[in-house]
């Protein structure tokens, strides 16, 4: 079956521009996560969605970052006024349930380069 | 608070020799522990997970890990490395009630012919 998909796979933008990244989770997965992976580092949690509950935004690094999710489907991560420090791979994951023991299935990521 | 330390950023082994990737964790509760693998230009894939059942966990592709509470360790092993094992490996911890995973900084495994 289809896994988690993300688009675009690569995005190059100029400093100060806004970007929007998209994630299509596995159908039926109620939980969706966004992570950021800087070069040579592990993943940093950004935001979490679970059904119709209020999202957990505790990992967003600044108010330039925001995300939305339509029901239990597509999510978009928006970065406004991009900075060079935002350059990273942005990964989306989904899982059947929330909570620590549930396996998260990851997409291939969007590589963002801010010039 | 939960945290993960991967003790080696790079490990190089010869094909056919054993693999050991070290991981120590810190958690205030009984954590769930995972190992994920990331091949170049591919998504993260779950290798195995520990969720308070058997302390020796077997995963895919011949990998296994042992949860040692007294040492707060969850090292990943494989008896015989294959060229296809070359990848980045992440040790991950999750506490009950926390939604997000906490990742270690990763260990890059090189397998020499």
CSV table of C-alpha atoms in Angstrom, one decimal:
chain,number,residue,atom,x,y,z
A,1,UNK,CA,0.0,0.0,0.0
A,2,UNK,CA,1.0,3.6,-0.3
A,3,UNK,CA,3.2,5.0,2.3
A,4,UNK,CA,3.6,8.6,3.6
A,5,UNK,CA,4.3,11.0,0.7
A,6,UNK,CA,5.8,14.5,0.8
A,7,UNK,CA,6.1,17.2,-1.8
A,8,UNK,CA,8.2,18.7,-3.1
A,9,UNK,CA,11.2,16.5,-2.6
A,10,UNK,CA,13.5,19.4,-3.0
A,11,UNK,CA,12.9,23.1,-2.5
A,12,UNK,CA,15.4,25.9,-3.1
A,13,UNK,CA,14.3,29.4,-2.0
A,14,UNK,CA,15.7,32.8,-1.3
A,15,UNK,CA,16.0,34.2,2.1
A,16,UNK,CA,12.8,36.0,3.1
A,17,UNK,CA,10.5,34.1,0.9
A,18,UNK,CA,7.6,31.9,2.3
A,19,UNK,CA,7.5,28.1,1.6
A,20,UNK,CA,4.9,25.5,2.0
A,21,UNK,CA,5.6,21.8,2.4
A,22,UNK,CA,3.0,19.1,2.0
A,23,UNK,CA,2.5,15.7,3.6
A,24,UNK,CA,0.0,13.0,2.7
A,25,UNK,CA,-0.2,10.5,5.5
A,26,UNK,CA,-1.1,6.8,5.3
A,27,UNK,CA,-4.8,6.5,4.9
A,28,UNK,CA,-6.5,5.8,8.3
A,29,UNK,CA,-3.6,7.1,10.4
A,30,UNK,CA,-5.0,9.5,12.9
A,31,UNK,CA,-1.7,10.9,14.2
A,32,UNK,CA,0.6,13.0,12.1
A,33,UNK,CA,4.0,14.5,13.0
A,34,UNK,CA,6.5,17.0,11.5
A,35,UNK,CA,10.2,16.8,12.3
A,36,UNK,CA,13.2,18.7,11.1
A,37,UNK,CA,16.6,17.1,10.4
A,38,UNK,CA,19.5,19.4,10.1
A,39,UNK,CA,22.7,18.1,8.4
A,40,UNK,CA,24.4,15.4,10.4
A,41,UNK,CA,21.9,15.5,13.2
A,42,UNK,CA,19.0,13.6,14.5
A,43,UNK,CA,15.4,14.6,14.1
A,44,UNK,CA,13.8,17.5,16.0
A,45,UNK,CA,10.1,17.3,16.8
A,46,UNK,CA,8.1,20.3,15.4
A,47,UNK,CA,4.4,19.7,15.6
A,48,UNK,CA,1.9,16.9,16.2
A,49,UNK,CA,-1.8,16.4,15.1
A,50,UNK,CA,-4.2,13.9,16.5
A,51,UNK,CA,-7.7,13.7,15.0
A,52,UNK,CA,-9.6,16.9,15.7
A,53,UNK,CA,-7.7,17.7,18.9
A,54,UNK,CA,-5.7,20.9,19.2
A,55,UNK,CA,-2.2,20.3,17.7
A,56,UNK,CA,0.8,20.1,19.9
A,57,UNK,CA,3.0,22.9,18.7
A,58,UNK,CA,5.6,22.7,21.4
A,59,UNK,CA,8.4,22.0,19.0
A,60,UNK,CA,8.0,24.9,16.6
A,61,UNK,CA,11.2,27.0,16.7
A,62,UNK,CA,9.6,30.3,16.0
A,63,UNK,CA,6.3,32.0,15.1
A,64,UNK,CA,7.5,31.9,11.4
A,65,UNK,CA,6.6,28.2,11.5
A,66,UNK,CA,3.0,27.0,11.3
A,67,UNK,CA,1.1,23.9,10.2
A,68,UNK,CA,-2.4,22.9,9.3
A,69,UNK,CA,-4.1,19.6,8.9
A,70,UNK,CA,-7.4,18.9,7.2
A,71,UNK,CA,-9.3,16.3,9.2
A,72,UNK,CA,-7.2,13.2,9.2
A,73,UNK,CA,-5.6,13.7,5.8
A,74,UNK,CA,-3.2,16.2,4.2
A,75,UNK,CA,-1.0,18.5,6.3
A,76,UNK,CA,1.0,21.5,5.2
A,77,UNK,CA,3.9,23.1,7.0
A,78,UNK,CA,4.5,26.7,6.2
A,79,UNK,CA,7.7,28.7,6.9
A,80,UNK,CA,7.4,32.4,6.5
A,81,UNK,CA,10.3,34.8,5.8
A,82,UNK,CA,12.7,31.9,5.5
A,83,UNK,CA,16.2,32.2,7.0
A,84,UNK,CA,19.3,30.3,6.1
A,85,UNK,CA,19.1,28.4,9.4
A,86,UNK,CA,15.8,26.9,8.2
A,87,UNK,CA,17.8,24.8,5.6
A,88,UNK,CA,17.1,21.2,6.6
A,89,UNK,CA,15.2,18.1,5.6
A,90,UNK,CA,11.6,18.3,6.8
A,91,UNK,CA,10.1,14.9,7.6
A,92,UNK,CA,6.5,13.9,8.1
A,93,UNK,CA,5.4,10.8,9.9
A,94,UNK,CA,2.0,9.2,10.6
A,95,UNK,CA,0.9,6.5,12.9
A,96,UNK,CA,-2.3,4.6,13.7
A,97,UNK,CA,-2.4,5.8,17.2
A,98,UNK,CA,-0.8,8.4,19.3
A,99,UNK,CA,1.4,7.6,22.2
A,100,UNK,CA,4.9,6.4,22.5
A,101,UNK,CA,4.6,2.7,21.5
A,102,UNK,CA,3.0,3.2,18.2
A,103,UNK,CA,5.2,2.9,15.1
A,104,UNK,CA,5.6,6.0,13.1
A,105,UNK,CA,5.9,5.7,9.4
A,106,UNK,CA,8.1,8.3,7.8
A,107,UNK,CA,7.9,10.0,4.4
A,108,UNK,CA,11.0,10.6,2.3
A,109,UNK,CA,11.3,14.2,3.4
A,110,UNK,CA,11.5,17.6,1.7
A,111,UNK,CA,15.0,19.0,1.4
A,112,UNK,CA,14.8,22.8,1.9
A,113,UNK,CA,17.7,25.0,0.9
A,114,UNK,CA,17.5,28.7,1.8
A,115,UNK,CA,20.0,30.8,-0.2
B,1,UNK,CA,12.9,14.5,30.5
B,2,UNK,CA,13.9,11.9,28.0
B,3,UNK,CA,17.1,11.9,26.0
B,4,UNK,CA,19.2,9.6,23.9
B,5,UNK,CA,23.0,9.4,23.4
B,6,UNK,CA,24.5,7.5,20.5
B,7,UNK,CA,28.1,7.0,21.5
B,8,UNK,CA,29.6,6.7,18.1
B,9,UNK,CA,29.0,9.1,15.2
B,10,UNK,CA,30.7,6.7,12.7
B,11,UNK,CA,31.3,2.9,12.8
B,12,UNK,CA,33.2,1.1,10.1
B,13,UNK,CA,33.2,-2.7,9.9
B,14,UNK,CA,34.2,-5.3,7.3
B,15,UNK,CA,31.6,-7.3,5.5
B,16,UNK,CA,30.9,-10.5,7.5
B,17,UNK,CA,32.0,-9.2,10.8
B,18,UNK,CA,29.8,-8.2,13.8
B,19,UNK,CA,28.1,-4.9,14.1
B,20,UNK,CA,27.7,-3.0,17.4
B,21,UNK,CA,26.0,0.4,17.5
B,22,UNK,CA,25.8,1.8,21.0
B,23,UNK,CA,22.9,3.8,22.6
B,24,UNK,CA,22.3,5.1,26.1
B,25,UNK,CA,19.0,6.7,27.1
B,26,UNK,CA,17.7,8.8,29.9
B,27,UNK,CA,14.1,8.6,31.0
B,28,UNK,CA,12.0,9.4,34.1
B,29,UNK,CA,9.6,6.6,33.2
B,30,UNK,CA,9.5,3.2,31.6
B,31,UNK,CA,10.3,4.2,28.0
B,32,UNK,CA,9.7,2.7,24.7
B,33,UNK,CA,12.9,2.4,22.7
B,34,UNK,CA,13.3,2.1,18.9
B,35,UNK,CA,16.0,1.8,16.3
B,36,UNK,CA,15.4,3.4,12.9
B,37,UNK,CA,17.5,3.1,9.8
B,38,UNK,CA,17.9,5.7,7.1
B,39,UNK,CA,19.3,4.7,3.8
B,40,UNK,CA,20.6,7.4,1.5
B,41,UNK,CA,17.7,9.2,-0.2
B,42,UNK,CA,15.1,7.0,1.5
B,43,UNK,CA,12.7,7.4,4.3
B,44,UNK,CA,13.3,6.3,7.9
B,45,UNK,CA,12.4,2.6,8.5
B,46,UNK,CA,11.7,1.0,11.8
B,47,UNK,CA,14.2,-1.8,12.6
B,48,UNK,CA,12.9,-2.9,15.9
B,49,UNK,CA,11.2,-1.6,19.1
B,50,UNK,CA,11.2,-2.4,22.8
B,51,UNK,CA,8.0,-1.8,24.7
B,52,UNK,CA,8.5,-3.5,28.1
B,53,UNK,CA,8.1,-7.1,26.9
B,54,UNK,CA,11.2,-9.3,26.3
B,55,UNK,CA,14.4,-7.4,26.9
B,56,UNK,CA,16.0,-9.0,23.8
B,57,UNK,CA,14.3,-7.6,20.8
B,58,UNK,CA,14.7,-9.1,17.3
B,59,UNK,CA,14.2,-6.8,14.3
B,60,UNK,CA,14.3,-7.0,10.6
B,61,UNK,CA,17.4,-7.9,8.5
B,62,UNK,CA,19.0,-9.9,11.3
B,63,UNK,CA,19.4,-7.0,13.7
B,64,UNK,CA,18.6,-7.3,17.4
B,65,UNK,CA,18.9,-5.1,20.5
B,66,UNK,CA,19.0,-5.7,24.2
B,67,UNK,CA,17.3,-3.5,26.8
B,68,UNK,CA,19.5,-3.2,29.9
B,69,UNK,CA,17.8,-1.1,32.5
B,70,UNK,CA,20.7,-1.2,34.9
B,71,UNK,CA,23.0,0.2,32.3
B,72,UNK,CA,20.3,2.4,30.6
B,73,UNK,CA,21.5,1.0,27.3
B,74,UNK,CA,19.8,-0.3,24.2
B,75,UNK,CA,22.7,-1.3,21.9
B,76,UNK,CA,22.0,-2.6,18.4
B,77,UNK,CA,23.8,-5.7,17.1
B,78,UNK,CA,24.1,-7.9,14.1
B,79,UNK,CA,26.3,-11.0,13.9
B,80,UNK,CA,27.5,-10.5,10.4
B,81,UNK,CA,27.4,-7.2,8.4
B,82,UNK,CA,26.3,-7.0,4.8
B,83,UNK,CA,27.1,-4.3,2.3
B,84,UNK,CA,23.4,-3.3,2.2
B,85,UNK,CA,23.6,-2.5,5.9
B,86,UNK,CA,25.5,0.7,5.2
B,87,UNK,CA,23.2,3.5,6.4
B,88,UNK,CA,22.5,5.9,9.2
B,89,UNK,CA,21.0,4.4,12.3
B,90,UNK,CA,19.0,6.3,14.9
B,91,UNK,CA,18.3,5.3,18.5
B,92,UNK,CA,14.9,6.7,19.6
B,93,UNK,CA,13.1,7.0,22.9
B,94,UNK,CA,9.5,7.7,23.8
B,95,UNK,CA,7.9,8.1,27.2
B,96,UNK,CA,4.4,7.2,28.1
B,97,UNK,CA,2.1,10.1,27.4
B,98,UNK,CA,4.6,11.9,25.2
B,99,UNK,CA,3.6,12.0,21.6
B,100,UNK,CA,6.8,12.8,19.8
B,101,UNK,CA,9.9,10.7,19.6
B,102,UNK,CA,13.3,11.8,20.8
B,103,UNK,CA,16.0,10.9,18.4
B,104,UNK,CA,19.7,10.4,19.0
B,105,UNK,CA,22.2,12.2,16.7
B,106,UNK,CA,22.7,9.1,14.6
B,107,UNK,CA,25.5,6.6,13.8
B,108,UNK,CA,26.7,6.2,10.3
B,109,UNK,CA,27.6,2.6,9.6
B,110,UNK,CA,30.1,1.9,6.8
B,111,UNK,CA,30.6,-1.6,5.6
B,112,UNK,CA,33.9,-2.3,3.9
B,113,UNK,CA,34.2,-5.2,1.3
